[in-house]
Structure formats: C-alpha cells, structure tokens
Amino acid sequence: MIRTRLGLAGLTIGVAIIALAAEPRMFGQAAGAQGQATVQGGAPPQQPGRQGGGGRGGRGGAPARKRVLAWADTRNGQAQHESVGHALAVIEKLGYESGQWDTFIRTDSNIISATPKKTDGSAASGGPNLGNVDAIFFMGHREVPLDASQREELLKFVREGKGFVAAHVGLTAFESWPEFLDLLGARFDGHPITGPGVVVNERPDFPATKHFPASFPFNDEFYQPKDHSRDKIDVMLRLDLSNVPAGDSLHLKGDYPLAWAKMYGKGRVFYGSFAHSSETWDVRNIQQMYFEAMRWALGLSDAELKPHPMTPAPPAQAGRGGGQR
C-alpha cells in the first residue's frame, strides 16, 4: 500500500528506523545478475563501534589495526566483472565498521613489492606494499602483470606468515604460473553451472562458514576448479551435483568445491567462488563469510584445518537440484 499523507509516511519511516536499530536484520536476499540469491541464518558481521573514531588505525591516538591490501588488477581480464569495485568496497567497509583492519584499495600491481614502487618500477616514498600490510584480498583477472621478482616476493609474503584471501574471479589469475597453483590450491576451469543451485556446508565449525546452514539454495555463476586435491585443501562449501545433468563442460564428477582454506608455508589462504554480481556482495551471509575469512587470514581468529573426503549431502537435500546451466 502506498502512503499518501506526508505525516503518515514520516511516522512509518521513523518506526522502521527504530526497528532496524533495535534488532539487526537476519540475512536476507539480494537480486543478482542471475536472479535472486537467498541465504538465511547467522549473525551479522561484528560491528564493535568504529574504533579510533572511524579514521585509520594508529592515528590521533587510535589503536593500530591490521592492514589489508585489496588488490584487483583487471587489465588482462577476459570478462571485466562489474562487481569487482563493489566487492573491494565491501571489504573496506567490513574492516572500517568493525575496527578490525584498515584497507588500501589498489588496481595496479606495482604495489606487489617488498618496498614501495611507482608504476615505472622506480622507488616511491610511501604507500601500501608487501612490507607494510598483513594480508591481501585478491580479485585479479587472468594474467596479472608481475615480473619474476614480484612473483617471488608475493610467494614469500604469504609463505612467511601473511594472509591471502581470493574471491570469485581470482581463481582465473596466473594460469601460466605453476607456483600460484601451489599457493591458491586450484585453477579455473570455466563456469558450466550458472543460476540457482544448492550449496552444501562441509565445515559448519569453521569461522567463515559456521553461520551457514547444512545446505542452502544459492544463485550465482559457480566457478569450476581444477588441479586441486582434497588432501591439500580443506573444502568448506561445495555445490550439490546430485541432480545436475552431465555436460561436456562439467568436468567434476560429483565433487564441486566452492570455498576452501589451506596453508601456504606459514600463511593462511582462503578462496571463495562467491560472488559474480554486485548485488550478491550485499547479501549479509556473503559479507559474513569474507569478514570471518579475513579475520582468520589476519590471525584475528583461529581454527584447525581439516582436509577431508567429500561429505554426503544432508538428507533433506538428497535428490534435489544442485544447480542449472
């Protein structure tokens, strides 16, 4: 019903604001490029009150925070995902509003260096670099331009104990670089399933996935991984293929990981296939997953990794559709 009186409309808005402030919304739904993404349950990302007055940590007497480099070089991307900018902003917002980390958003790759550099490779006087951040959030596309020394410095950064969280299109990166497979745990093999599907939660005890139910419907462009081994990655979420028809582009036979965690040396690594559309980055369960993944990668939470064989789908989901082309 449309409110036609200004006074009644103002009262309605005021009541709505009070209700939202009094009780946080449960995870809802967001209309995405492939339809509607719906996930339910779980608590919202922690928001302890914008520590340090909402500015950068360590300034004006504010406590120092962890530092995250949100890095997305899209120059060589086959598909220029429109969601990347919003995804980086979401990561920045989660750190800012929780007071857990400061985020430095960059779409160039000269900052992947142990010392600050300008775009021509010469020394810079400051700025984010591998020498002054604690983790990377990564959404690079395809062959991201890094020279040999930068590649080694990136591997060393993670190997010596820093965090690395990659999302969706990050799986397509560095296909010609064997060591990146060792770091991330898998490679991109297309997206044969796009649309509504059912996701199985294999690690309900892990911080980044404990808010998800045992299985849930989700709508996305589901990236298919390859060259992975369950002995080396701890699969958190997978796509249920129990009712998905066979096809030439569907290479995985029953086991379709969507999110996993692993160690690379002393560094903590997390990958999530979510999410293709900008709207899906507004789904609160997705924000919660990446919020907790970043906290884990930064060492702000702890959890044991448990690589394991594929777990069976919950009985309630057996025989139900797991996705559509």
PDB file of C-alpha atoms in Angstrom:
ATOM      1  CA  MET A   1       0.000   0.000   0.000  1.00  0.00           C
ATOM      2  CA  ILE A   2       1.352   3.466  -0.897  1.00  0.00           C
ATOM      3  CA  ARG A   3       1.262   6.079   1.879  1.00  0.00           C
ATOM      4  CA  THR A   4      -0.161   9.328   0.506  1.00  0.00           C
ATOM      5  CA  ARG A   5      -0.006  11.534   3.593  1.00  0.00           C
ATOM      6  CA  LEU A   6       3.367  13.051   4.443  1.00  0.00           C
ATOM      7  CA  GLY A   7       2.812  12.750   8.170  1.00  0.00           C
ATOM      8  CA  LEU A   8       1.893   9.077   7.970  1.00  0.00           C
ATOM      9  CA  ALA A   9       4.863   8.387   5.682  1.00  0.00           C
ATOM     10  CA  GLY A  10       7.235  10.137   8.090  1.00  0.00           C
ATOM     11  CA  LEU A  11       5.840   8.125  11.014  1.00  0.00           C
ATOM     12  CA  THR A  12       6.240   4.884   9.034  1.00  0.00           C
ATOM     13  CA  ILE A  13       9.872   5.690   8.174  1.00  0.00           C
ATOM     14  CA  GLY A  14      10.651   6.661  11.748  1.00  0.00           C
ATOM     15  CA  VAL A  15       9.236   3.402  13.130  1.00  0.00           C
ATOM     16  CA  ALA A  16      11.189   1.421  10.544  1.00  0.00           C
ATOM     17  CA  ILE A  17      14.457   3.126  11.512  1.00  0.00           C
ATOM     18  CA  ILE A  18      13.851   2.466  15.193  1.00  0.00           C
ATOM     19  CA  ALA A  19      13.074  -1.191  14.465  1.00  0.00           C
ATOM     20  CA  LEU A  20      16.248  -1.640  12.435  1.00  0.00           C
ATOM     21  CA  ALA A  21      18.341  -0.030  15.152  1.00  0.00           C
ATOM     22  CA  ALA A  22      16.767  -2.165  17.869  1.00  0.00           C
ATOM     23  CA  GLU A  23      17.147  -5.532  16.164  1.00  0.00           C
ATOM     24  CA  PRO A  24      19.630  -6.377  13.380  1.00  0.00           C
ATOM     25  CA  ARG A  25      18.102  -7.953  10.320  1.00  0.00           C
ATOM     26  CA  MET A  26      18.708 -11.615   9.706  1.00  0.00           C
ATOM     27  CA  PHE A  27      20.373 -12.489   6.451  1.00  0.00           C
ATOM     28  CA  GLY A  28      18.012 -11.708   3.651  1.00  0.00           C
ATOM     29  CA  GLN A  29      18.182 -11.790  -0.088  1.00  0.00           C
ATOM     30  CA  ALA A  30      19.650  -9.739  -2.889  1.00  0.00           C
ATOM     31  CA  ALA A  31      18.588  -9.698  -6.519  1.00  0.00           C
ATOM     32  CA  GLY A  32      21.613 -10.670  -8.571  1.00  0.00           C
ATOM     33  CA  ALA A  33      22.531 -10.728 -12.214  1.00  0.00           C
ATOM     34  CA  GLN A  34      21.475 -14.387 -12.384  1.00  0.00           C
ATOM     35  CA  GLY A  35      18.287 -13.956 -10.339  1.00  0.00           C
ATOM     36  CA  GLN A  36      17.728 -13.972  -6.626  1.00  0.00           C
ATOM     37  CA  ALA A  37      20.296 -15.139  -4.076  1.00  0.00           C
ATOM     38  CA  THR A  38      18.771 -16.266  -0.811  1.00  0.00           C
ATOM     39  CA  VAL A  39      20.619 -17.430   2.286  1.00  0.00           C
ATOM     40  CA  GLN A  40      19.259 -17.479   5.793  1.00  0.00           C
ATOM     41  CA  GLY A  41      20.523 -17.633   9.352  1.00  0.00           C
ATOM     42  CA  GLY A  42      23.617 -16.391  11.127  1.00  0.00           C
ATOM     43  CA  ALA A  43      24.681 -13.233  12.935  1.00  0.00           C
ATOM     44  CA  PRO A  44      25.683 -10.034  11.130  1.00  0.00           C
ATOM     45  CA  PRO A  45      29.333  -9.081  10.755  1.00  0.00           C
ATOM     46  CA  GLN A  46      30.714  -7.757  14.022  1.00  0.00           C
ATOM     47  CA  GLN A  47      30.480  -4.007  14.387  1.00  0.00           C
ATOM     48  CA  PRO A  48      32.165  -3.029  17.652  1.00  0.00           C
ATOM     49  CA  GLY A  49      31.835   0.672  17.038  1.00  0.00           C
ATOM     50  CA  ARG A  50      34.325   2.045  14.527  1.00  0.00           C
ATOM     51  CA  GLN A  51      37.332   2.049  16.783  1.00  0.00           C
ATOM     52  CA  GLY A  52      39.553   5.100  16.534  1.00  0.00           C
ATOM     53  CA  GLY A  53      36.748   7.472  15.555  1.00  0.00           C
ATOM     54  CA  GLY A  54      36.252   5.988  12.095  1.00  0.00           C
ATOM     55  CA  GLY A  55      39.623   7.025  10.692  1.00  0.00           C
ATOM     56  CA  ARG A  56      42.738   4.977  10.056  1.00  0.00           C
ATOM     57  CA  GLY A  57      44.018   2.945  12.991  1.00  0.00           C
ATOM     58  CA  GLY A  58      47.050   4.345  14.801  1.00  0.00           C
ATOM     59  CA  ARG A  59      46.212   7.980  14.013  1.00  0.00           C
ATOM     60  CA  GLY A  60      45.207  10.558  16.588  1.00  0.00           C
ATOM     61  CA  GLY A  61      45.801   8.096  19.412  1.00  0.00           C
ATOM     62  CA  ALA A  62      43.610   5.385  17.865  1.00  0.00           C
ATOM     63  CA  PRO A  63      44.832   1.807  18.366  1.00  0.00           C
ATOM     64  CA  ALA A  64      46.768   0.302  15.473  1.00  0.00           C
ATOM     65  CA  ARG A  65      44.829  -2.142  13.310  1.00  0.00           C
ATOM     66  CA  LYS A  66      45.748  -4.839  10.863  1.00  0.00           C
ATOM     67  CA  ARG A  67      46.321  -3.646   7.295  1.00  0.00           C
ATOM     68  CA  VAL A  68      44.745  -5.244   4.218  1.00  0.00           C
ATOM     69  CA  LEU A  69      45.703  -4.627   0.599  1.00  0.00           C
ATOM     70  CA  ALA A  70      42.584  -5.084  -1.553  1.00  0.00           C
ATOM     71  CA  TRP A  71      44.183  -5.764  -4.931  1.00  0.00           C
ATOM     72  CA  ALA A  72      42.327  -6.248  -8.218  1.00  0.00           C
ATOM     73  CA  ASP A  73      44.283  -5.784 -11.428  1.00  0.00           C
ATOM     74  CA  THR A  74      41.706  -6.331 -14.187  1.00  0.00           C
ATOM     75  CA  ARG A  75      43.706  -5.166 -17.226  1.00  0.00           C
ATOM     76  CA  ASN A  76      44.001  -8.590 -18.828  1.00  0.00           C
ATOM     77  CA  GLY A  77      40.585  -9.902 -17.853  1.00  0.00           C
ATOM     78  CA  GLN A  78      38.510 -11.658 -20.495  1.00  0.00           C
ATOM     79  CA  ALA A  79      35.318 -10.721 -18.647  1.00  0.00           C
ATOM     80  CA  GLN A  80      35.570  -7.381 -16.885  1.00  0.00           C
ATOM     81  CA  HIS A  81      33.436  -8.175 -13.852  1.00  0.00           C
ATOM     82  CA  GLU A  82      31.401  -5.139 -12.850  1.00  0.00           C
ATOM     83  CA  SER A  83      31.188  -6.434  -9.292  1.00  0.00           C
ATOM     84  CA  VAL A  84      34.902  -6.043  -8.546  1.00  0.00           C
ATOM     85  CA  GLY A  85      34.765  -2.402  -7.484  1.00  0.00           C
ATOM     86  CA  HIS A  86      31.843  -3.040  -5.164  1.00  0.00           C
ATOM     87  CA  ALA A  87      33.493  -6.156  -3.717  1.00  0.00           C
ATOM     88  CA  LEU A  88      36.601  -4.149  -2.818  1.00  0.00           C
ATOM     89  CA  ALA A  89      34.390  -1.502  -1.220  1.00  0.00           C
ATOM     90  CA  VAL A  90      32.597  -4.169   0.830  1.00  0.00           C
ATOM     91  CA  ILE A  91      35.910  -5.470   2.184  1.00  0.00           C
ATOM     92  CA  GLU A  92      36.906  -1.902   3.073  1.00  0.00           C
ATOM     93  CA  LYS A  93      33.559  -1.304   4.775  1.00  0.00           C
ATOM     94  CA  LEU A  94      33.742  -4.523   6.806  1.00  0.00           C
ATOM     95  CA  GLY A  95      37.149  -3.585   8.168  1.00  0.00           C
ATOM     96  CA  TYR A  96      36.228   0.054   8.768  1.00  0.00           C
ATOM     97  CA  GLU A  97      32.940  -0.536  10.549  1.00  0.00           C
ATOM     98  CA  SER A  98      34.263  -3.386  12.682  1.00  0.00           C
ATOM     99  CA  GLY A  99      37.545  -1.684  13.514  1.00  0.00           C
ATOM    100  CA  GLN A 100      39.345  -4.930  12.676  1.00  0.00           C
ATOM    101  CA  TRP A 101      41.519  -3.714   9.790  1.00  0.00           C
ATOM    102  CA  ASP A 102      42.352  -0.782   7.519  1.00  0.00           C
ATOM    103  CA  THR A 103      42.017  -1.390   3.779  1.00  0.00           C
ATOM    104  CA  PHE A 104      44.090   0.017   0.934  1.00  0.00           C
ATOM    105  CA  ILE A 105      42.320  -0.462  -2.418  1.00  0.00           C
ATOM    106  CA  ARG A 106      44.575  -0.724  -5.468  1.00  0.00           C
ATOM    107  CA  THR A 107      44.028  -1.871  -9.047  1.00  0.00           C
ATOM    108  CA  ASP A 108      47.635  -1.569 -10.178  1.00  0.00           C
ATOM    109  CA  SER A 109      50.258  -4.229  -9.498  1.00  0.00           C
ATOM    110  CA  ASN A 110      53.431  -2.236  -8.873  1.00  0.00           C
ATOM    111  CA  ILE A 111      52.498  -2.312  -5.187  1.00  0.00           C
ATOM    112  CA  ILE A 112      53.246  -6.057  -5.132  1.00  0.00           C
ATOM    113  CA  SER A 113      56.751  -5.432  -3.892  1.00  0.00           C
ATOM    114  CA  ALA A 114      58.595  -5.559  -0.594  1.00  0.00           C
ATOM    115  CA  THR A 115      59.297  -1.831  -0.971  1.00  0.00           C
ATOM    116  CA  PRO A 116      57.079   0.954  -2.385  1.00  0.00           C
ATOM    117  CA  LYS A 117      57.406   1.481  -6.130  1.00  0.00           C
ATOM    118  CA  LYS A 118      55.955   3.753  -8.783  1.00  0.00           C
ATOM    119  CA  THR A 119      54.329   2.340 -11.891  1.00  0.00           C
ATOM    120  CA  ASP A 120      57.629   2.507 -13.784  1.00  0.00           C
ATOM    121  CA  GLY A 121      59.313   0.375 -11.122  1.00  0.00           C
ATOM    122  CA  SER A 122      61.368   3.167  -9.593  1.00  0.00           C
ATOM    123  CA  ALA A 123      61.302   3.764  -5.844  1.00  0.00           C
ATOM    124  CA  ALA A 124      58.360   5.590  -4.282  1.00  0.00           C
ATOM    125  CA  SER A 125      58.407   7.395  -0.961  1.00  0.00           C
ATOM    126  CA  GLY A 126      55.474   5.532   0.565  1.00  0.00           C
ATOM    127  CA  GLY A 127      52.193   3.751   0.073  1.00  0.00           C
ATOM    128  CA  PRO A 128      50.919   0.203   0.584  1.00  0.00           C
ATOM    129  CA  ASN A 129      53.296  -2.595  -0.304  1.00  0.00           C
ATOM    130  CA  LEU A 130      54.162  -6.092   0.859  1.00  0.00           C
ATOM    131  CA  GLY A 131      56.387  -4.643   3.552  1.00  0.00           C
ATOM    132  CA  ASN A 132      53.606  -2.859   5.445  1.00  0.00           C
ATOM    133  CA  VAL A 133      50.401  -4.911   5.054  1.00  0.00           C
ATOM    134  CA  ASP A 134      49.243  -8.039   6.876  1.00  0.00           C
ATOM    135  CA  ALA A 135      47.050  -9.679   4.242  1.00  0.00           C
ATOM    136  CA  ILE A 136      45.832  -9.398   0.661  1.00  0.00           C
ATOM    137  CA  PHE A 137      42.248  -9.580  -0.597  1.00  0.00           C
ATOM    138  CA  PHE A 138      42.597 -10.568  -4.252  1.00  0.00           C
ATOM    139  CA  MET A 139      40.340 -10.318  -7.308  1.00  0.00           C
ATOM    140  CA  GLY A 140      42.878 -10.153 -10.128  1.00  0.00           C
ATOM    141  CA  HIS A 141      41.885 -11.238 -13.640  1.00  0.00           C
ATOM    142  CA  ARG A 142      43.768 -13.778 -15.763  1.00  0.00           C
ATOM    143  CA  GLU A 143      47.457 -12.979 -16.420  1.00  0.00           C
ATOM    144  CA  VAL A 144      48.132 -10.238 -13.894  1.00  0.00           C
ATOM    145  CA  PRO A 145      51.367  -8.472 -14.925  1.00  0.00           C
ATOM    146  CA  LEU A 146      54.003  -9.297 -12.293  1.00  0.00           C
ATOM    147  CA  ASP A 147      57.673  -9.683 -13.107  1.00  0.00           C
ATOM    148  CA  ALA A 148      59.789 -12.542 -11.729  1.00  0.00           C
ATOM    149  CA  SER A 149      60.959 -10.627  -8.655  1.00  0.00           C
ATOM    150  CA  GLN A 150      57.414  -9.526  -7.785  1.00  0.00           C
ATOM    151  CA  ARG A 151      56.155 -13.093  -8.064  1.00  0.00           C
ATOM    152  CA  GLU A 152      58.820 -14.337  -5.694  1.00  0.00           C
ATOM    153  CA  GLU A 153      58.098 -11.511  -3.243  1.00  0.00           C
ATOM    154  CA  LEU A 154      54.367 -12.350  -3.303  1.00  0.00           C
ATOM    155  CA  LEU A 155      55.063 -16.030  -2.578  1.00  0.00           C
ATOM    156  CA  LYS A 156      57.474 -15.076   0.203  1.00  0.00           C
ATOM    157  CA  PHE A 157      54.906 -12.667   1.683  1.00  0.00           C
ATOM    158  CA  VAL A 158      52.399 -15.490   2.173  1.00  0.00           C
ATOM    159  CA  ARG A 159      54.904 -18.252   2.866  1.00  0.00           C
ATOM    160  CA  GLU A 160      56.359 -16.320   5.804  1.00  0.00           C
ATOM    161  CA  GLY A 161      53.003 -15.894   7.519  1.00  0.00           C
ATOM    162  CA  LYS A 162      50.815 -13.248   5.896  1.00  0.00           C
ATOM    163  CA  GLY A 163      47.234 -13.838   4.767  1.00  0.00           C
ATOM    164  CA  PHE A 164      45.752 -14.235   1.284  1.00  0.00           C
ATOM    165  CA  VAL A 165      42.004 -14.228   0.587  1.00  0.00           C
ATOM    166  CA  ALA A 166      40.810 -14.547  -3.019  1.00  0.00           C
ATOM    167  CA  ALA A 167      37.265 -14.250  -4.348  1.00  0.00           C
ATOM    168  CA  HIS A 168      35.456 -15.402  -7.484  1.00  0.00           C
ATOM    169  CA  VAL A 169      37.475 -14.144 -10.473  1.00  0.00           C
ATOM    170  CA  GLY A 170      40.725 -14.501  -8.514  1.00  0.00           C
ATOM    171  CA  LEU A 171      40.646 -18.185  -9.481  1.00  0.00           C
ATOM    172  CA  THR A 172      41.306 -17.207 -13.114  1.00  0.00           C
ATOM    173  CA  ALA A 173      44.596 -15.484 -12.309  1.00  0.00           C
ATOM    174  CA  PHE A 174      48.127 -16.542 -13.196  1.00  0.00           C
ATOM    175  CA  GLU A 175      47.212 -19.613 -15.241  1.00  0.00           C
ATOM    176  CA  SER A 176      50.758 -19.783 -16.613  1.00  0.00           C
ATOM    177  CA  TRP A 177      52.392 -19.567 -13.162  1.00  0.00           C
ATOM    178  CA  PRO A 178      52.712 -23.032 -11.527  1.00  0.00           C
ATOM    179  CA  GLU A 179      53.612 -21.694  -8.093  1.00  0.00           C
ATOM    180  CA  PHE A 180      50.349 -19.756  -7.854  1.00  0.00           C
ATOM    181  CA  LEU A 181      48.501 -23.072  -8.044  1.00  0.00           C
ATOM    182  CA  ASP A 182      50.500 -24.196  -5.001  1.00  0.00           C
ATOM    183  CA  LEU A 183      49.512 -21.005  -3.180  1.00  0.00           C
ATOM    184  CA  LEU A 184      45.796 -20.905  -4.018  1.00  0.00           C
ATOM    185  CA  GLY A 185      45.093 -24.635  -4.273  1.00  0.00           C
ATOM    186  CA  ALA A 186      43.231 -24.841  -7.616  1.00  0.00           C
ATOM    187  CA  ARG A 187      42.827 -23.348 -11.069  1.00  0.00           C
ATOM    188  CA  PHE A 188      39.863 -22.028 -13.054  1.00  0.00           C
ATOM    189  CA  ASP A 189      38.022 -24.452 -15.354  1.00  0.00           C
ATOM    190  CA  GLY A 190      35.058 -22.459 -16.559  1.00  0.00           C
ATOM    191  CA  HIS A 191      31.618 -21.968 -15.054  1.00  0.00           C
ATOM    192  CA  PRO A 192      29.392 -24.691 -16.507  1.00  0.00           C
ATOM    193  CA  ILE A 193      26.721 -24.106 -13.865  1.00  0.00           C
ATOM    194  CA  THR A 194      25.091 -20.684 -13.604  1.00  0.00           C
ATOM    195  CA  GLY A 195      21.835 -19.921 -11.871  1.00  0.00           C
ATOM    196  CA  PRO A 196      20.055 -21.490  -8.881  1.00  0.00           C
ATOM    197  CA  GLY A 197      21.832 -24.273  -7.042  1.00  0.00           C
ATOM    198  CA  VAL A 198      22.163 -25.922  -3.650  1.00  0.00           C
ATOM    199  CA  VAL A 199      25.320 -25.433  -1.607  1.00  0.00           C
ATOM    200  CA  VAL A 200      26.479 -27.984   0.988  1.00  0.00           C
ATOM    201  CA  ASN A 201      28.308 -26.773   4.086  1.00  0.00           C
ATOM    202  CA  GLU A 202      31.115 -29.254   4.852  1.00  0.00           C
ATOM    203  CA  ARG A 203      32.710 -27.222   7.673  1.00  0.00           C
ATOM    204  CA  PRO A 204      29.976 -25.860   9.956  1.00  0.00           C
ATOM    205  CA  ASP A 205      32.624 -25.421  12.653  1.00  0.00           C
ATOM    206  CA  PHE A 206      34.930 -23.091  10.673  1.00  0.00           C
ATOM    207  CA  PRO A 207      34.625 -19.332  11.400  1.00  0.00           C
ATOM    208  CA  ALA A 208      33.894 -18.350   7.785  1.00  0.00           C
ATOM    209  CA  THR A 209      31.154 -20.943   7.252  1.00  0.00           C
ATOM    210  CA  LYS A 210      29.662 -21.698  10.673  1.00  0.00           C
ATOM    211  CA  HIS A 211      26.805 -19.228  10.082  1.00  0.00           C
ATOM    212  CA  PHE A 212      25.577 -21.164   7.034  1.00  0.00           C
ATOM    213  CA  PRO A 213      23.028 -23.973   7.451  1.00  0.00           C
ATOM    214  CA  ALA A 214      23.895 -27.552   6.477  1.00  0.00           C
ATOM    215  CA  SER A 215      22.713 -26.782   2.946  1.00  0.00           C
ATOM    216  CA  PHE A 216      21.084 -23.782   1.346  1.00  0.00           C
ATOM    217  CA  PRO A 217      19.835 -22.516  -2.034  1.00  0.00           C
ATOM    218  CA  PHE A 218      22.038 -20.001  -3.787  1.00  0.00           C
ATOM    219  CA  ASN A 219      22.096 -18.314  -7.175  1.00  0.00           C
ATOM    220  CA  ASP A 220      25.448 -17.479  -8.756  1.00  0.00           C
ATOM    221  CA  GLU A 221      27.950 -18.093 -11.511  1.00  0.00           C
ATOM    222  CA  PHE A 222      29.646 -21.116  -9.905  1.00  0.00           C
ATOM    223  CA  TYR A 223      33.321 -21.331 -10.834  1.00  0.00           C
ATOM    224  CA  GLN A 224      34.555 -24.855 -11.521  1.00  0.00           C
ATOM    225  CA  PRO A 225      38.010 -25.582 -10.060  1.00  0.00           C
ATOM    226  CA  LYS A 226      40.600 -27.992 -11.442  1.00  0.00           C
ATOM    227  CA  ASP A 227      44.044 -29.331 -10.487  1.00  0.00           C
ATOM    228  CA  HIS A 228      43.041 -29.409  -6.828  1.00  0.00           C
ATOM    229  CA  SER A 229      43.374 -32.148  -4.242  1.00  0.00           C
ATOM    230  CA  ARG A 230      41.309 -32.627  -1.128  1.00  0.00           C
ATOM    231  CA  ASP A 231      44.494 -33.775   0.575  1.00  0.00           C
ATOM    232  CA  LYS A 232      45.847 -30.227   0.232  1.00  0.00           C
ATOM    233  CA  ILE A 233      42.757 -28.029   0.704  1.00  0.00           C
ATOM    234  CA  ASP A 234      40.082 -28.010   3.392  1.00  0.00           C
ATOM    235  CA  VAL A 235      36.812 -27.720   1.459  1.00  0.00           C
ATOM    236  CA  MET A 236      34.294 -25.550   3.299  1.00  0.00           C
ATOM    237  CA  LEU A 237      31.449 -25.349   0.783  1.00  0.00           C
ATOM    238  CA  ARG A 238      30.620 -27.339  -2.335  1.00  0.00           C
ATOM    239  CA  LEU A 239      27.898 -27.306  -4.956  1.00  0.00           C
ATOM    240  CA  ASP A 240      25.462 -30.212  -4.760  1.00  0.00           C
ATOM    241  CA  LEU A 241      25.561 -32.008  -8.121  1.00  0.00           C
ATOM    242  CA  SER A 242      23.111 -34.748  -7.184  1.00  0.00           C
ATOM    243  CA  ASN A 243      20.549 -33.584  -9.746  1.00  0.00           C
ATOM    244  CA  VAL A 244      22.709 -31.761 -12.271  1.00  0.00           C
ATOM    245  CA  PRO A 245      22.715 -33.274 -15.788  1.00  0.00           C
ATOM    246  CA  ALA A 246      26.029 -34.266 -17.309  1.00  0.00           C
ATOM    247  CA  GLY A 247      27.575 -31.995 -19.913  1.00  0.00           C
ATOM    248  CA  ASP A 248      30.766 -31.612 -21.899  1.00  0.00           C
ATOM    249  CA  SER A 249      31.885 -28.587 -19.878  1.00  0.00           C
ATOM    250  CA  LEU A 250      31.088 -30.141 -16.483  1.00  0.00           C
ATOM    251  CA  HIS A 251      34.321 -31.938 -15.703  1.00  0.00           C
ATOM    252  CA  LEU A 252      33.855 -32.567 -11.978  1.00  0.00           C
ATOM    253  CA  LYS A 253      32.119 -35.829 -11.148  1.00  0.00           C
ATOM    254  CA  GLY A 254      30.043 -35.195  -8.069  1.00  0.00           C
ATOM    255  CA  ASP A 255      32.543 -33.063  -6.130  1.00  0.00           C
ATOM    256  CA  TYR A 256      32.430 -29.329  -6.915  1.00  0.00           C
ATOM    257  CA  PRO A 257      34.278 -27.236  -4.257  1.00  0.00           C
ATOM    258  CA  LEU A 258      33.188 -23.609  -3.945  1.00  0.00           C
ATOM    259  CA  ALA A 259      35.168 -22.426  -0.908  1.00  0.00           C
ATOM    260  CA  TRP A 260      38.257 -23.790   0.795  1.00  0.00           C
ATOM    261  CA  ALA A 261      41.118 -22.885   3.106  1.00  0.00           C
ATOM    262  CA  LYS A 262      44.719 -24.027   3.201  1.00  0.00           C
ATOM    263  CA  MET A 263      48.168 -23.140   4.443  1.00  0.00           C
ATOM    264  CA  TYR A 264      50.991 -21.934   2.231  1.00  0.00           C
ATOM    265  CA  GLY A 265      54.058 -22.208   4.403  1.00  0.00           C
ATOM    266  CA  LYS A 266      53.075 -20.202   7.497  1.00  0.00           C
ATOM    267  CA  GLY A 267      50.471 -18.156   5.607  1.00  0.00           C
ATOM    268  CA  ARG A 268      46.710 -18.647   5.734  1.00  0.00           C
ATOM    269  CA  VAL A 269      44.893 -18.828   2.393  1.00  0.00           C
ATOM    270  CA  PHE A 270      41.135 -18.759   1.705  1.00  0.00           C
ATOM    271  CA  TYR A 271      39.234 -18.871  -1.581  1.00  0.00           C
ATOM    272  CA  GLY A 272      35.512 -18.327  -2.166  1.00  0.00           C
ATOM    273  CA  SER A 273      33.718 -18.688  -5.520  1.00  0.00           C
ATOM    274  CA  PHE A 274      31.059 -16.142  -4.450  1.00  0.00           C
ATOM    275  CA  ALA A 275      30.066 -13.801  -5.995  1.00  0.00           C
ATOM    276  CA  HIS A 276      29.552 -12.799  -9.609  1.00  0.00           C
ATOM    277  CA  SER A 277      27.023  -9.987  -9.282  1.00  0.00           C
ATOM    278  CA  SER A 278      27.407  -6.757  -7.336  1.00  0.00           C
ATOM    279  CA  GLU A 279      24.074  -7.310  -5.593  1.00  0.00           C
ATOM    280  CA  THR A 280      25.193 -10.631  -4.175  1.00  0.00           C
ATOM    281  CA  TRP A 281      28.031  -8.853  -2.352  1.00  0.00           C
ATOM    282  CA  ASP A 282      25.256  -7.136  -0.367  1.00  0.00           C
ATOM    283  CA  VAL A 283      23.892 -10.468   0.889  1.00  0.00           C
ATOM    284  CA  ARG A 284      24.762 -10.470   4.533  1.00  0.00           C
ATOM    285  CA  ASN A 285      25.831 -14.130   4.716  1.00  0.00           C
ATOM    286  CA  ILE A 286      28.366 -13.496   1.940  1.00  0.00           C
ATOM    287  CA  GLN A 287      29.731 -10.470   3.757  1.00  0.00           C
ATOM    288  CA  GLN A 288      29.907 -12.572   6.928  1.00  0.00           C
ATOM    289  CA  MET A 289      31.889 -15.281   5.133  1.00  0.00           C
ATOM    290  CA  TYR A 290      34.512 -12.869   3.837  1.00  0.00           C
ATOM    291  CA  PHE A 291      34.593 -10.937   7.111  1.00  0.00           C
ATOM    292  CA  GLU A 292      35.468 -14.108   9.011  1.00  0.00           C
ATOM    293  CA  ALA A 293      37.811 -15.310   6.246  1.00  0.00           C
ATOM    294  CA  MET A 294      39.750 -12.047   6.505  1.00  0.00           C
ATOM    295  CA  ARG A 295      39.873 -12.279  10.298  1.00  0.00           C
ATOM    296  CA  TRP A 296      41.201 -15.840  10.071  1.00  0.00           C
ATOM    297  CA  ALA A 297      43.770 -14.917   7.406  1.00  0.00           C
ATOM    298  CA  LEU A 298      44.912 -11.981   9.550  1.00  0.00           C
ATOM    299  CA  GLY A 299      45.342 -14.203  12.597  1.00  0.00           C
ATOM    300  CA  LEU A 300      42.497 -12.497  14.470  1.00  0.00           C
ATOM    301  CA  SER A 301      40.749 -15.854  14.885  1.00  0.00           C
ATOM    302  CA  ASP A 302      41.981 -19.426  14.949  1.00  0.00           C
ATOM    303  CA  ALA A 303      40.633 -22.659  13.518  1.00  0.00           C
ATOM    304  CA  GLU A 304      42.152 -26.011  12.727  1.00  0.00           C
ATOM    305  CA  LEU A 305      42.251 -27.002   9.069  1.00  0.00           C
ATOM    306  CA  LYS A 306      40.927 -30.492   8.382  1.00  0.00           C
ATOM    307  CA  PRO A 307      41.353 -31.682   4.779  1.00  0.00           C
ATOM    308  CA  HIS A 308      38.794 -34.441   4.277  1.00  0.00           C
ATOM    309  CA  PRO A 309      36.956 -36.528   1.678  1.00  0.00           C
ATOM    310  CA  MET A 310      33.694 -35.204   0.302  1.00  0.00           C
ATOM    311  CA  THR A 311      30.918 -35.367   2.860  1.00  0.00           C
ATOM    312  CA  PRO A 312      27.446 -36.617   1.895  1.00  0.00           C
ATOM    313  CA  ALA A 313      24.703 -34.105   1.267  1.00  0.00           C
ATOM    314  CA  PRO A 314      22.264 -33.620   4.159  1.00  0.00           C
ATOM    315  CA  PRO A 315      19.280 -35.999   3.875  1.00  0.00           C
ATOM    316  CA  ALA A 316      16.850 -33.127   3.326  1.00  0.00           C
ATOM    317  CA  GLN A 317      18.710 -32.152   0.165  1.00  0.00           C
ATOM    318  CA  ALA A 318      19.291 -35.615  -1.278  1.00  0.00           C
ATOM    319  CA  GLY A 319      17.902 -35.840  -4.787  1.00  0.00           C
ATOM    320  CA  ARG A 320      17.221 -32.115  -5.058  1.00  0.00           C
ATOM    321  CA  GLY A 321      18.595 -29.912  -7.773  1.00  0.00           C
ATOM    322  CA  GLY A 322      22.087 -28.557  -7.210  1.00  0.00           C
ATOM    323  CA  GLY A 323      22.288 -26.006  -9.998  1.00  0.00           C
ATOM    324  CA  GLN A 324      21.338 -25.060 -13.519  1.00  0.00           C
ATOM    325  CA  ARG A 325      23.332 -24.271 -16.576  1.00  0.00           C
TER     326      ARG A 325
END
